[in-house]
PDB file of C-alpha atoms and ligand atoms in Angstrom:
ATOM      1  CA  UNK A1019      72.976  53.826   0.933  1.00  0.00           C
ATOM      2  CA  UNK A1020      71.217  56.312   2.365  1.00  0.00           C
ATOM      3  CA  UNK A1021      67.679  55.117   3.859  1.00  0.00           C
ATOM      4  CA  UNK A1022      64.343  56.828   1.921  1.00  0.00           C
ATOM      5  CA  UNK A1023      61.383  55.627   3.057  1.00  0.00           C
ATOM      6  CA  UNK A1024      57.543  56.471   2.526  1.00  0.00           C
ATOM      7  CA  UNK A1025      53.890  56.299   3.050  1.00  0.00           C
ATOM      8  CA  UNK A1026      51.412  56.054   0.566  1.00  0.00           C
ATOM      9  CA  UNK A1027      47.845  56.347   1.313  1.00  0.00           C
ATOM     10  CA  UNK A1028      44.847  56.549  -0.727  1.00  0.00           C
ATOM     11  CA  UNK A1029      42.594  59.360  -0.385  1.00  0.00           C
ATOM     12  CA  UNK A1030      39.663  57.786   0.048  1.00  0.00           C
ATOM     13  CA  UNK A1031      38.813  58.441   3.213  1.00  0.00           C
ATOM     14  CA  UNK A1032      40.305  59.087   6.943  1.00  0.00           C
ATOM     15  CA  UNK A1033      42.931  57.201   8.201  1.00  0.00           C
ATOM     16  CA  UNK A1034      41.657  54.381  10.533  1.00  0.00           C
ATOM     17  CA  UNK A1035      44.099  51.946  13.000  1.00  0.00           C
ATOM     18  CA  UNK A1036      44.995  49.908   9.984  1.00  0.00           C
ATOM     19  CA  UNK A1037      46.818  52.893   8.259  1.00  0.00           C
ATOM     20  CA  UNK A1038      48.426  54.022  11.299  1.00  0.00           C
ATOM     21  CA  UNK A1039      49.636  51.032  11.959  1.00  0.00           C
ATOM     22  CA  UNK A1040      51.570  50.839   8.664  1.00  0.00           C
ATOM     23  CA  UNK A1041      52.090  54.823   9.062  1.00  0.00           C
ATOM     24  CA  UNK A1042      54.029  54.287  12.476  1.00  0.00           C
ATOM     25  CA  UNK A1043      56.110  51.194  11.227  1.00  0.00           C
ATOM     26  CA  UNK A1044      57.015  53.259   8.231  1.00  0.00           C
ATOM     27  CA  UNK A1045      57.700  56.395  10.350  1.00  0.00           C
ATOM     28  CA  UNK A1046      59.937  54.342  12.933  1.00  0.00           C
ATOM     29  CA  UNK A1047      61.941  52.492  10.666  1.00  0.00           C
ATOM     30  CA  UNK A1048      62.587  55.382   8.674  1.00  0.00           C
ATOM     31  CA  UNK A1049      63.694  57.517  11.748  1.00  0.00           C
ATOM     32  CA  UNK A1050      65.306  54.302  13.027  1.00  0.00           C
ATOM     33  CA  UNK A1051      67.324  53.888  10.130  1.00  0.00           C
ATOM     34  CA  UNK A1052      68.414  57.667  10.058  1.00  0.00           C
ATOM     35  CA  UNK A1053      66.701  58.004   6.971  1.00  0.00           C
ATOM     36  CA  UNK A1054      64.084  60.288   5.315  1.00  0.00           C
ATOM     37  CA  UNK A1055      60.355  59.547   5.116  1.00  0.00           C
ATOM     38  CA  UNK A1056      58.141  60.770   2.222  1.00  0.00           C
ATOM     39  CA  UNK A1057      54.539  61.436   1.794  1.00  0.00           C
ATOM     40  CA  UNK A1058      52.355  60.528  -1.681  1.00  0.00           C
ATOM     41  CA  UNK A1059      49.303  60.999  -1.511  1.00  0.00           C
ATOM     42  CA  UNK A1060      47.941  57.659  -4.304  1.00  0.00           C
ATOM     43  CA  UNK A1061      45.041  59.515  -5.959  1.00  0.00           C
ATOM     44  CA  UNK A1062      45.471  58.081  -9.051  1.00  0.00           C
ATOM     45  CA  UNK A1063      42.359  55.866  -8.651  1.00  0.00           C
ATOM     46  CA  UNK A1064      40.345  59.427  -9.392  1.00  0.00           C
ATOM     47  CA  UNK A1065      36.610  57.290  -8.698  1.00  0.00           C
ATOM     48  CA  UNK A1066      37.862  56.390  -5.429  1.00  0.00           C
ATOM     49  CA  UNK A1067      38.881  59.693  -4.471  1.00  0.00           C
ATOM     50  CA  UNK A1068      37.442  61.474  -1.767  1.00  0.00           C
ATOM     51  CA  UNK A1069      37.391  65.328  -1.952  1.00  0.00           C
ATOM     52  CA  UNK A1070      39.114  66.591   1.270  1.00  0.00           C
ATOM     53  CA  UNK A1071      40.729  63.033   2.073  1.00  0.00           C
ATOM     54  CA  UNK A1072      43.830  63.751   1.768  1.00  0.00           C
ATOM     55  CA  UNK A1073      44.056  67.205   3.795  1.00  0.00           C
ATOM     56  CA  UNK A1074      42.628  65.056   6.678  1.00  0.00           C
ATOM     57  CA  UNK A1075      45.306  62.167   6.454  1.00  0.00           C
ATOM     58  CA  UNK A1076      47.773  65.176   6.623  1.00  0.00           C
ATOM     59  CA  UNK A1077      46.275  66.624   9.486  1.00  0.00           C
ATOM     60  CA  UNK A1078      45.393  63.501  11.054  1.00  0.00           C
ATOM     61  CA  UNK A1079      49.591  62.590  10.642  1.00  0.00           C
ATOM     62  CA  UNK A1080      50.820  66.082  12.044  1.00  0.00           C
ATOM     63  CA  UNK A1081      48.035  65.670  15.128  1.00  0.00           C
ATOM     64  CA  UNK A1082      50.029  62.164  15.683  1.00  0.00           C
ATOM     65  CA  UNK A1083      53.916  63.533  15.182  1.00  0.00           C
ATOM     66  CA  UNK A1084      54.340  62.081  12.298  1.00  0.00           C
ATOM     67  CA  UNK A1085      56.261  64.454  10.352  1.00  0.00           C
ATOM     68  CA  UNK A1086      57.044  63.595   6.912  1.00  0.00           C
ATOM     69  CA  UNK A1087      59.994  65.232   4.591  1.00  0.00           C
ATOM     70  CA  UNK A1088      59.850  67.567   1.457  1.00  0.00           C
ATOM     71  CA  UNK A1089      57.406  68.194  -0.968  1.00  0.00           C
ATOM     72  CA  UNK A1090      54.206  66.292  -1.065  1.00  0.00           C
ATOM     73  CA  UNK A1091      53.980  63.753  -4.241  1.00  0.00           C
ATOM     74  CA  UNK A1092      50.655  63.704  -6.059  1.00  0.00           C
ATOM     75  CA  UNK A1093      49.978  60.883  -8.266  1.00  0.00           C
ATOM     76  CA  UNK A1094      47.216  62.368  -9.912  1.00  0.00           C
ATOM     77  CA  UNK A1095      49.844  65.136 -11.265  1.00  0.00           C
ATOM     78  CA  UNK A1096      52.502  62.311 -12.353  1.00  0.00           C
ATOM     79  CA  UNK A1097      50.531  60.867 -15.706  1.00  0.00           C
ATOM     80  CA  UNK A1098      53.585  62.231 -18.078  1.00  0.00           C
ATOM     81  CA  UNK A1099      55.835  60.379 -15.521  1.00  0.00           C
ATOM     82  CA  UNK A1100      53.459  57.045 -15.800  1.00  0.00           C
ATOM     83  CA  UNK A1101      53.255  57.720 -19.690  1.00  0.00           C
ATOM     84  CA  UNK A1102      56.975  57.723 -20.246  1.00  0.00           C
ATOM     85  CA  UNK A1103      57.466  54.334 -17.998  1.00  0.00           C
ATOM     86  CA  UNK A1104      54.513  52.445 -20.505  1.00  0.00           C
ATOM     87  CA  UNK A1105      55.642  54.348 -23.435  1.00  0.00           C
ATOM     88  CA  UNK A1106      59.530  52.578 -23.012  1.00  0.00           C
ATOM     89  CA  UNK A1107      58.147  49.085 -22.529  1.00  0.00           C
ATOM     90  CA  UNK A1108      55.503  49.007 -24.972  1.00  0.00           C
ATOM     91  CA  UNK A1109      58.845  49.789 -27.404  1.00  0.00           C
ATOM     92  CA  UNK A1110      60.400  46.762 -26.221  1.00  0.00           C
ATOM     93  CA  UNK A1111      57.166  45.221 -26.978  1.00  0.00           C
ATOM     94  CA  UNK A1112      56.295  44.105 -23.197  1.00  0.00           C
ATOM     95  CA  UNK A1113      52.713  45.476 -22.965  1.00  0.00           C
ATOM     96  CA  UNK A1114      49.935  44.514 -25.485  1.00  0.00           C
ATOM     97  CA  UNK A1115      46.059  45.481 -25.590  1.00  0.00           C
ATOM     98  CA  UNK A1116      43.652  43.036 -24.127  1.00  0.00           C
ATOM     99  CA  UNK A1117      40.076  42.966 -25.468  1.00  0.00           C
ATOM    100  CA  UNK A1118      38.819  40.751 -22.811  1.00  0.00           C
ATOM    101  CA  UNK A1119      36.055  41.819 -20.277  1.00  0.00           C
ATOM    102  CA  UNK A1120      35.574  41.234 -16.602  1.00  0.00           C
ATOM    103  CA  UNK A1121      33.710  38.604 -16.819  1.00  0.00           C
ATOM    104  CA  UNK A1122      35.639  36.551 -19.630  1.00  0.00           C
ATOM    105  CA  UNK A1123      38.989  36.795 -17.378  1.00  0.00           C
ATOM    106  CA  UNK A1124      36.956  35.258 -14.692  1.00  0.00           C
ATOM    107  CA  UNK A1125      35.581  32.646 -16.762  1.00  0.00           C
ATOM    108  CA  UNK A1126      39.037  31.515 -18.623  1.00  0.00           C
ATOM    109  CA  UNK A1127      40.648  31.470 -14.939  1.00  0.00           C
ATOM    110  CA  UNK A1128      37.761  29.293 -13.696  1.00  0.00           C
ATOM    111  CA  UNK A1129      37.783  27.128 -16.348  1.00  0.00           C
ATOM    112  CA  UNK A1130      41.470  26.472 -16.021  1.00  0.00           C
ATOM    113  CA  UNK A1131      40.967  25.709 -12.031  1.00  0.00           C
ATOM    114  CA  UNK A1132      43.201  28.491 -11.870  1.00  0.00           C
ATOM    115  CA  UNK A1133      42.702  30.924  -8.002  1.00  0.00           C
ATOM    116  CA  UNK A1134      45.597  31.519  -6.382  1.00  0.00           C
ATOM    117  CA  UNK A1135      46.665  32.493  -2.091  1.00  0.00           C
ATOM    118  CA  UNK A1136      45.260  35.142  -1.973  1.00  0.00           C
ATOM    119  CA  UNK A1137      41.771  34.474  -4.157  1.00  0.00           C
ATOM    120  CA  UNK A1138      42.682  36.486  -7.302  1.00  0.00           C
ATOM    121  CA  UNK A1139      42.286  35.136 -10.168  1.00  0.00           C
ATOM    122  CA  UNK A1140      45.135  35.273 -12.781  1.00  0.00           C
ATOM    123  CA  UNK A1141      44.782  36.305 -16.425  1.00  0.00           C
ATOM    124  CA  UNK A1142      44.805  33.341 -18.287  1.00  0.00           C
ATOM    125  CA  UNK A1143      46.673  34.881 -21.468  1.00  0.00           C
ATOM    126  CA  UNK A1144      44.001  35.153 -23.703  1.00  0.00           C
ATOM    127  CA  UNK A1145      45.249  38.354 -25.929  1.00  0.00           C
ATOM    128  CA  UNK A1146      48.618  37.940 -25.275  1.00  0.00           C
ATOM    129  CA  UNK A1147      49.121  36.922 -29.031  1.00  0.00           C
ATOM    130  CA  UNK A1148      46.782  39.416 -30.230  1.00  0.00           C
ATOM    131  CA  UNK A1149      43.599  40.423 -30.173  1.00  0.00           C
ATOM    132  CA  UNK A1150      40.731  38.182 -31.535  1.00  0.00           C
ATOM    133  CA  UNK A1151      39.166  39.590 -34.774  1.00  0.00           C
ATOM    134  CA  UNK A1152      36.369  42.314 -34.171  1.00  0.00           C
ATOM    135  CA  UNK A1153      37.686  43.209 -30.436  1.00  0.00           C
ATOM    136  CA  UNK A1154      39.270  46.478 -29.256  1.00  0.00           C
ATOM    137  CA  UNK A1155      42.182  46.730 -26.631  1.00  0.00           C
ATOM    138  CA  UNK A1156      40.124  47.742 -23.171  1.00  0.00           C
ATOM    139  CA  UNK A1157      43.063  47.691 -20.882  1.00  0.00           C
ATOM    140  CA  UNK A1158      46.742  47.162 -21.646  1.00  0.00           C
ATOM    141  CA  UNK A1159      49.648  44.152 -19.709  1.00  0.00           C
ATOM    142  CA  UNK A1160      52.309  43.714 -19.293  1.00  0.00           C
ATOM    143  CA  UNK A1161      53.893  40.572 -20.787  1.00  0.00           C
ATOM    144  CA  UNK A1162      55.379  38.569 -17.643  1.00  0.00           C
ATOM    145  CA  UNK A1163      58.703  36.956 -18.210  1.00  0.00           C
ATOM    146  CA  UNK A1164      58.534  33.901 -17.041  1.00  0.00           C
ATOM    147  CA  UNK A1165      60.511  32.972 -13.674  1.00  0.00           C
ATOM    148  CA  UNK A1166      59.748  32.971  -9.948  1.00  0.00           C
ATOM    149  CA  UNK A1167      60.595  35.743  -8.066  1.00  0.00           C
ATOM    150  CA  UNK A1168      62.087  35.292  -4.212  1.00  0.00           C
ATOM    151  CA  UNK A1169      63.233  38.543  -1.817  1.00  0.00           C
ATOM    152  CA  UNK A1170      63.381  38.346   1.798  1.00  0.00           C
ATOM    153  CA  UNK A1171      60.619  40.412   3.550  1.00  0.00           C
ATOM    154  CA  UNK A1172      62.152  41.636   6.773  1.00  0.00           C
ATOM    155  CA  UNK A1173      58.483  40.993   9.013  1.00  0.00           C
ATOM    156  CA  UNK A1174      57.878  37.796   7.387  1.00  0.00           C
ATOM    157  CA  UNK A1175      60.843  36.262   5.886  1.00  0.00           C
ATOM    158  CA  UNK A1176      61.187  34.385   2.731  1.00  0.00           C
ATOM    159  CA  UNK A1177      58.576  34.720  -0.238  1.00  0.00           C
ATOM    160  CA  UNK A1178      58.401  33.650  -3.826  1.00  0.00           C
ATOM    161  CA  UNK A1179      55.781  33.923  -6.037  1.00  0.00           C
ATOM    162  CA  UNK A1180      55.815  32.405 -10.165  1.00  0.00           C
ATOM    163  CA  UNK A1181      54.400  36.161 -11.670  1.00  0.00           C
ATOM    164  CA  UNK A1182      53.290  34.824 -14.553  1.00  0.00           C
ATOM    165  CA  UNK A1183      51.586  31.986 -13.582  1.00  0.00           C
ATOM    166  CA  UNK A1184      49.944  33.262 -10.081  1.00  0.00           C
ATOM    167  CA  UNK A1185      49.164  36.819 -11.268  1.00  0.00           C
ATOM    168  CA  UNK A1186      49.737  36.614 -15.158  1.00  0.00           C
ATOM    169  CA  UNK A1187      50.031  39.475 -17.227  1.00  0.00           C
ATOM    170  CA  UNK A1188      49.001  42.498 -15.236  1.00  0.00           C
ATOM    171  CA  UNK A1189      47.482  45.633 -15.907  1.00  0.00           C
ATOM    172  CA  UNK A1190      49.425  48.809 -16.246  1.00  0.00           C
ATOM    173  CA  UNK A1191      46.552  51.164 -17.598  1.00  0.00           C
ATOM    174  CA  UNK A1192      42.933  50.181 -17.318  1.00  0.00           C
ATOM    175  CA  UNK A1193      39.941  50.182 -19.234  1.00  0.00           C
ATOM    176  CA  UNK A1194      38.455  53.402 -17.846  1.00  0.00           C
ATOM    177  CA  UNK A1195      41.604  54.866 -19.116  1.00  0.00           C
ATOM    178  CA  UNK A1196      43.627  55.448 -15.615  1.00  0.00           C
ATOM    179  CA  UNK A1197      46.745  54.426 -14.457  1.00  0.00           C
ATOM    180  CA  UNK A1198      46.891  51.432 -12.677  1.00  0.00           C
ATOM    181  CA  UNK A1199      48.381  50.986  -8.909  1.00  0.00           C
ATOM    182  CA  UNK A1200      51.125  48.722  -9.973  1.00  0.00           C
ATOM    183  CA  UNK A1201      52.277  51.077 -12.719  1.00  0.00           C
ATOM    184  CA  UNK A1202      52.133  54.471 -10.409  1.00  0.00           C
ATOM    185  CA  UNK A1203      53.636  53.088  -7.514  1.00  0.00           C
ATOM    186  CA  UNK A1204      56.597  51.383  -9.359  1.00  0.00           C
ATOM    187  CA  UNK A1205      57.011  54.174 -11.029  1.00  0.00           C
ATOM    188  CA  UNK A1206      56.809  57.105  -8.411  1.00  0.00           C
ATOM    189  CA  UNK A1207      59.191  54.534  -5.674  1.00  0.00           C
ATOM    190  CA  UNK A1208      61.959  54.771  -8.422  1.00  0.00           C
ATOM    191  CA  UNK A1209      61.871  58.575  -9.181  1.00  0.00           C
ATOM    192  CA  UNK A1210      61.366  59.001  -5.439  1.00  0.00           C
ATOM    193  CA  UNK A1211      64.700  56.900  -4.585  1.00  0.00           C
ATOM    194  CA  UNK A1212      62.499  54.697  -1.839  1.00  0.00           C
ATOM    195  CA  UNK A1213      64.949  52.335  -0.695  1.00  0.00           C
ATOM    196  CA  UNK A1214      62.473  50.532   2.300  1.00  0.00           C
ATOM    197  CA  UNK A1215      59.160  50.139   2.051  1.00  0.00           C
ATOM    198  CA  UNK A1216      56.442  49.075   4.797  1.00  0.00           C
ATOM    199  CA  UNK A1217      53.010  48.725   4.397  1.00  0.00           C
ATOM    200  CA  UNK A1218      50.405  46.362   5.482  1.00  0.00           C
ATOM    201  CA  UNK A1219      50.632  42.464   4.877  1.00  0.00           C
ATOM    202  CA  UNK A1220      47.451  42.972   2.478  1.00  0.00           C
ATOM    203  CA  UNK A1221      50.105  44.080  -0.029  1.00  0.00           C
ATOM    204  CA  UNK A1222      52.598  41.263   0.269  1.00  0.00           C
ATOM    205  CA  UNK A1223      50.882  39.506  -2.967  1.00  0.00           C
ATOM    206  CA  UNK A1224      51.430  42.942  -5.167  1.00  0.00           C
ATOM    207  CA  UNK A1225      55.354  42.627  -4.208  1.00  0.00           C
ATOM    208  CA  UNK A1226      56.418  40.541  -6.826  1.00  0.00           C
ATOM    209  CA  UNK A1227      54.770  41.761  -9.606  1.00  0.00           C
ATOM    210  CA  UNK A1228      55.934  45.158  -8.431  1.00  0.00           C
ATOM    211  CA  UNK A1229      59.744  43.403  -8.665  1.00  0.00           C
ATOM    212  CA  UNK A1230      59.531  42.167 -12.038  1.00  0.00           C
ATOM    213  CA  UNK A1231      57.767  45.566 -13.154  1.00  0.00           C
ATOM    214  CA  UNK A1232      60.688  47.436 -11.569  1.00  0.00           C
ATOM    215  CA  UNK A1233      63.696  45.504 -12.685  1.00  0.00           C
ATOM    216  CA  UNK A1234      61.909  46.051 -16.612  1.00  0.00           C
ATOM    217  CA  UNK A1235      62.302  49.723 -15.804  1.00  0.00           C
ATOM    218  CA  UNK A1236      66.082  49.526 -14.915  1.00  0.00           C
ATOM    219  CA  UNK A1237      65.624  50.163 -11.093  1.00  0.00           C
ATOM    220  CA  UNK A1238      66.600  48.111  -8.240  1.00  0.00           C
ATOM    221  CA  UNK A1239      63.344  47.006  -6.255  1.00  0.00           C
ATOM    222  CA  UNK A1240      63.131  48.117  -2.207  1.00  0.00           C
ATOM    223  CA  UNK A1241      63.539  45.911   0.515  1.00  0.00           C
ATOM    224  CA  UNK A1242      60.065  45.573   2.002  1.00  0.00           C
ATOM    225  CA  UNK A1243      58.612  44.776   5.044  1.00  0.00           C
ATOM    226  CA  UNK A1244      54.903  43.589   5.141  1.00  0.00           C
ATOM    227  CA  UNK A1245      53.519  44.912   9.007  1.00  0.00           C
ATOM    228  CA  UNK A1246      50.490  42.628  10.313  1.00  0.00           C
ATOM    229  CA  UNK A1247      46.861  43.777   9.533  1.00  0.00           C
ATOM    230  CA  UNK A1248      44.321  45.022  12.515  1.00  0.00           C
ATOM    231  CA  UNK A1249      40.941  42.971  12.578  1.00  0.00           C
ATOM    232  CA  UNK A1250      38.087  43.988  13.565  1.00  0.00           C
ATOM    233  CA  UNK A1251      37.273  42.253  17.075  1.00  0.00           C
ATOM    234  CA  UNK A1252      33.767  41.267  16.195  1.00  0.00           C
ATOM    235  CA  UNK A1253      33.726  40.484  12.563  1.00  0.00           C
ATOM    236  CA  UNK A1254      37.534  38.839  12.017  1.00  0.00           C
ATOM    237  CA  UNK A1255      37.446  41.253   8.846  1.00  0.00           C
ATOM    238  CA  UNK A1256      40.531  43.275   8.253  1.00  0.00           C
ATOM    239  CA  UNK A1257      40.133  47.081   9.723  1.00  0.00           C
ATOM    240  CA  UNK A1258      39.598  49.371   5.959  1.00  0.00           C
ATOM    241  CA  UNK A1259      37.867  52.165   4.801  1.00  0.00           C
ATOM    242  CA  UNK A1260      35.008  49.611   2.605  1.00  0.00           C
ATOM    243  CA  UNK A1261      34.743  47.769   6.118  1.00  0.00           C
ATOM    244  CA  UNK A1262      33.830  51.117   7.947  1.00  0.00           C
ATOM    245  CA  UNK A1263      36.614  51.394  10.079  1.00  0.00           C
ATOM    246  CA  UNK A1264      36.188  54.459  12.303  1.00  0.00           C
ATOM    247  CA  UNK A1265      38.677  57.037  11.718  1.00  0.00           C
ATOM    248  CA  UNK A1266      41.463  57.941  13.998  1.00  0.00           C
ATOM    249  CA  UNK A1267      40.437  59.813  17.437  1.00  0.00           C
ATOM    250  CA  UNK A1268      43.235  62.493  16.476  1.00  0.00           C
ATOM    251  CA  UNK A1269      41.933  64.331  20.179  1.00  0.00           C
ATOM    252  CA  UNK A1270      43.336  61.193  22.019  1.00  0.00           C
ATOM    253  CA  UNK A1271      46.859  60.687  20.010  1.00  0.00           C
ATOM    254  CA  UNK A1272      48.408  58.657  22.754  1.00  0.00           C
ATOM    255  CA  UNK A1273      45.479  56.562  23.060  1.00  0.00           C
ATOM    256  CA  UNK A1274      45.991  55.843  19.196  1.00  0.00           C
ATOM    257  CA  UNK A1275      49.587  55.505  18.974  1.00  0.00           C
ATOM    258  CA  UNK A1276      49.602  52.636  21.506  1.00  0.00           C
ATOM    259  CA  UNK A1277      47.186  50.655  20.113  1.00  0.00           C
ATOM    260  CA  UNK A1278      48.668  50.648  16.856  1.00  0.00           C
ATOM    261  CA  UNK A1279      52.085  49.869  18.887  1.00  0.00           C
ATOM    262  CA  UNK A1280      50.504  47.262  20.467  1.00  0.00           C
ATOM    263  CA  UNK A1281      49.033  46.230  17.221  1.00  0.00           C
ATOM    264  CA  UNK A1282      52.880  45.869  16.127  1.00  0.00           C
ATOM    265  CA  UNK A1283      53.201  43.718  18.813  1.00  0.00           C
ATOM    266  CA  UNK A1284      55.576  45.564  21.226  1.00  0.00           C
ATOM    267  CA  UNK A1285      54.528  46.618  24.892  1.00  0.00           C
ATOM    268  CA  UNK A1286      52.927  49.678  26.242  1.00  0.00           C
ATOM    269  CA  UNK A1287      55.640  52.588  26.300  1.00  0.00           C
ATOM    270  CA  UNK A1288      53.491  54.406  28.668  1.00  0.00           C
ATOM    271  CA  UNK A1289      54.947  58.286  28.129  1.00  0.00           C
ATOM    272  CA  UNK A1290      52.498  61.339  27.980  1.00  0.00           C
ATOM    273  CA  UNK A1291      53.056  62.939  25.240  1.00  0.00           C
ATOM    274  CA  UNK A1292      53.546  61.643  21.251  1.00  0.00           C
ATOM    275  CA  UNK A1293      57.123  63.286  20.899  1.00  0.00           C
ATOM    276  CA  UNK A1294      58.691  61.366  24.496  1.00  0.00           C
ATOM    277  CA  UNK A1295      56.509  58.206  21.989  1.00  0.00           C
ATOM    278  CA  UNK A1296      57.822  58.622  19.081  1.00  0.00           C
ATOM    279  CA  UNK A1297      61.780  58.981  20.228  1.00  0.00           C
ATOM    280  CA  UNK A1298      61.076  55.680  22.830  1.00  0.00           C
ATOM    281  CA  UNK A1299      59.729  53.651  20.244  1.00  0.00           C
ATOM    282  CA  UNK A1300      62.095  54.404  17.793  1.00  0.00           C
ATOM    283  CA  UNK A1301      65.042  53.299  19.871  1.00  0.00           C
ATOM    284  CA  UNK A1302      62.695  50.033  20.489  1.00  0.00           C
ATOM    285  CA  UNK A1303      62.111  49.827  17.123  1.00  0.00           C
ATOM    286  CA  UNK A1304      66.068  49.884  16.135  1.00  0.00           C
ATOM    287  CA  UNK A1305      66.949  47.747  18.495  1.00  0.00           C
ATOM    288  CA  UNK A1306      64.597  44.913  17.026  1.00  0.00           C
ATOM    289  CA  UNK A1307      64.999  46.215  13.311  1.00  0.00           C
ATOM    290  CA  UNK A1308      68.310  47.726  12.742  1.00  0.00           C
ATOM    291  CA  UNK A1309      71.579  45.930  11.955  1.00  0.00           C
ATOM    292  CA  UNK A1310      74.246  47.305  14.906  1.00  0.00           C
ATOM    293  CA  UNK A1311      71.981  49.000  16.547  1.00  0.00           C
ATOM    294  CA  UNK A1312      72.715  49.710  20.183  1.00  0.00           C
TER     295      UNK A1312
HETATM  296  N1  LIG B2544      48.005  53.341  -1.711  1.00  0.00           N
HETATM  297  C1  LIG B2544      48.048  52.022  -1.159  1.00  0.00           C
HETATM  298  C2  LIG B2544      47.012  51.888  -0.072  1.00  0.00           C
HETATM  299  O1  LIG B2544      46.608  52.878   0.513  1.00  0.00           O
HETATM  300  C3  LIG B2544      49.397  51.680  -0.538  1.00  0.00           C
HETATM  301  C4  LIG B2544      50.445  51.521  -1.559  1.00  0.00           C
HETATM  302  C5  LIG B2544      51.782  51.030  -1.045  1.00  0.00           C
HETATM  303  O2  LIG B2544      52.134  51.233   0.132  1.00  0.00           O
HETATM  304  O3  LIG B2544      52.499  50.481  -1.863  1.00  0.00           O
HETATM  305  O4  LIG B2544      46.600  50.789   0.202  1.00  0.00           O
END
């Protein structure tokens, strides 16, 4: 098999130490593997969106050595590809419209006690045998099968999660009438042939539901591997765009690469230039990750 990995950022603004941390892990286990590494650019969440974003995150990549392969996927030009993937499971009857607002999904999930880890709160079922008289579909699920759902992740070992009773049925297109992440990304990591994907631990709790979505679309799901988040020093809060996370000093890309290293939890590598990095780190980086590596 041959190893495709990839990085998929949102375009909502610079990229900060957070996203180059899960960047570089993707980069290095991609290179460390042998294997290709692919750019999509997630602007399918158009609100979010910010004009320009995206040309920066390139730029800010290339100013870091982080060369990517081929062509460029843009979400935001994939909707026929999205449409397709709903269109064949709402004819096995997996998806159905839910009428229910915001606030009523929060209600039903308080009133059943229900939070779960990570603080979301898990649709309770409510349309899921049909609408109530007088309401419209707003957004459309998909209907869980029931089952718990265990993979491996390769930073942080053994996970399960019951879909349908921690999540429940999830959105695939939303109420304002877009696409939603869990959809896209299933989607676009099947036609792209990802094989590995690494991203930041604040996506470990979107793994399983992205498992169950892609086995329902006949494709195998990738091996993961959830990297650690970057805090913020002074506040404890996780290092994002909504937080104000300064973006990446692109003028000092040594400076950057080693603290997102470091934030990886491996030792200075102490080269001068991001190229001698890049090729030290990646042997490092094989020799902790790869099977048979030297
Ligand atoms: N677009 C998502 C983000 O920037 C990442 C999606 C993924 O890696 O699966 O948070």
């Amino acid at each position: 098999m041959t190893y495709v990995g990839r990085f998929a950022p949102s375009p909502s603004g610079p990229l900060h130490l957070g996203s180059l941390v899960a960047a570089l892990a993707s980069w290095l286990d991609a290179r460390a593997h042998g294997g290709r590494w692919l750019l999509r650019i997630e602007d399918v969440d158009t609100p979010r969106t910010v004009p320009g974003a995206a040309e920066t995150i390139m730029s800010q990549l290339r100013a870091l050595g982080l060369h990517w392969d081929g062509d460029i996927v843009w979400q935001s030009q994939r909707g026929e590809a999205y449409q397709q993937a709903f269109d064949a499971l709402a004819q096995r009857g997996l998806i159905y419209g839910c009428g229910c607002t915001r606030r009523e999904i929060a209600d039903s999930a308080l009133r059943g006690g229900y939070t779960n880890a990570d603080g979301e709160r898990p649709y309770t079922g409510t349309c899921r045998a049909g609408l109530a008289p007088g309401r419209q579909a707003r957004a459309w699920r998909l209907r869980v099968p029931p089952g718990v759902e265990t993979f491996t992740d390769r930073w942080l070992g053994p996970q399960q999660q019951d879909v349908e009773h921690a999540v429940g049925d999830f959105v695939l297109k939303r109420a304002d009438g877009l696409w939603a992440y869990q959809l896209a990304v299933v989607v676009d990591d099947a036609a792209q042939g990802v094989t590995d994907i690494v991203r930041g631990a604040d996506l470990l709790s979107s793994t399983a539901r992205q498992r169950v979505l892609a086995r329902l679309l006949g494709a195998q799901p990738p091996r993961v591997m959830h990297v650690p988040l970057v805090t913020d020093p002074e506040s404890g809060l996780k290092l994002s765009k909504q937080n104000g996370a300064p973006a990446l000093d692109t003028r000092q890309p040594m400076l950057m690469l080693e603290q997102a290293w470091r934030a990886l939890g491996f030792a200075p590598v102490q080269v001068a230039t991001p190229e001698k990095f890049l090729q030290r780190a990646t042997l490092l980086w094989a020799r902790r990750f790869v099977r048979h590596a030297a």
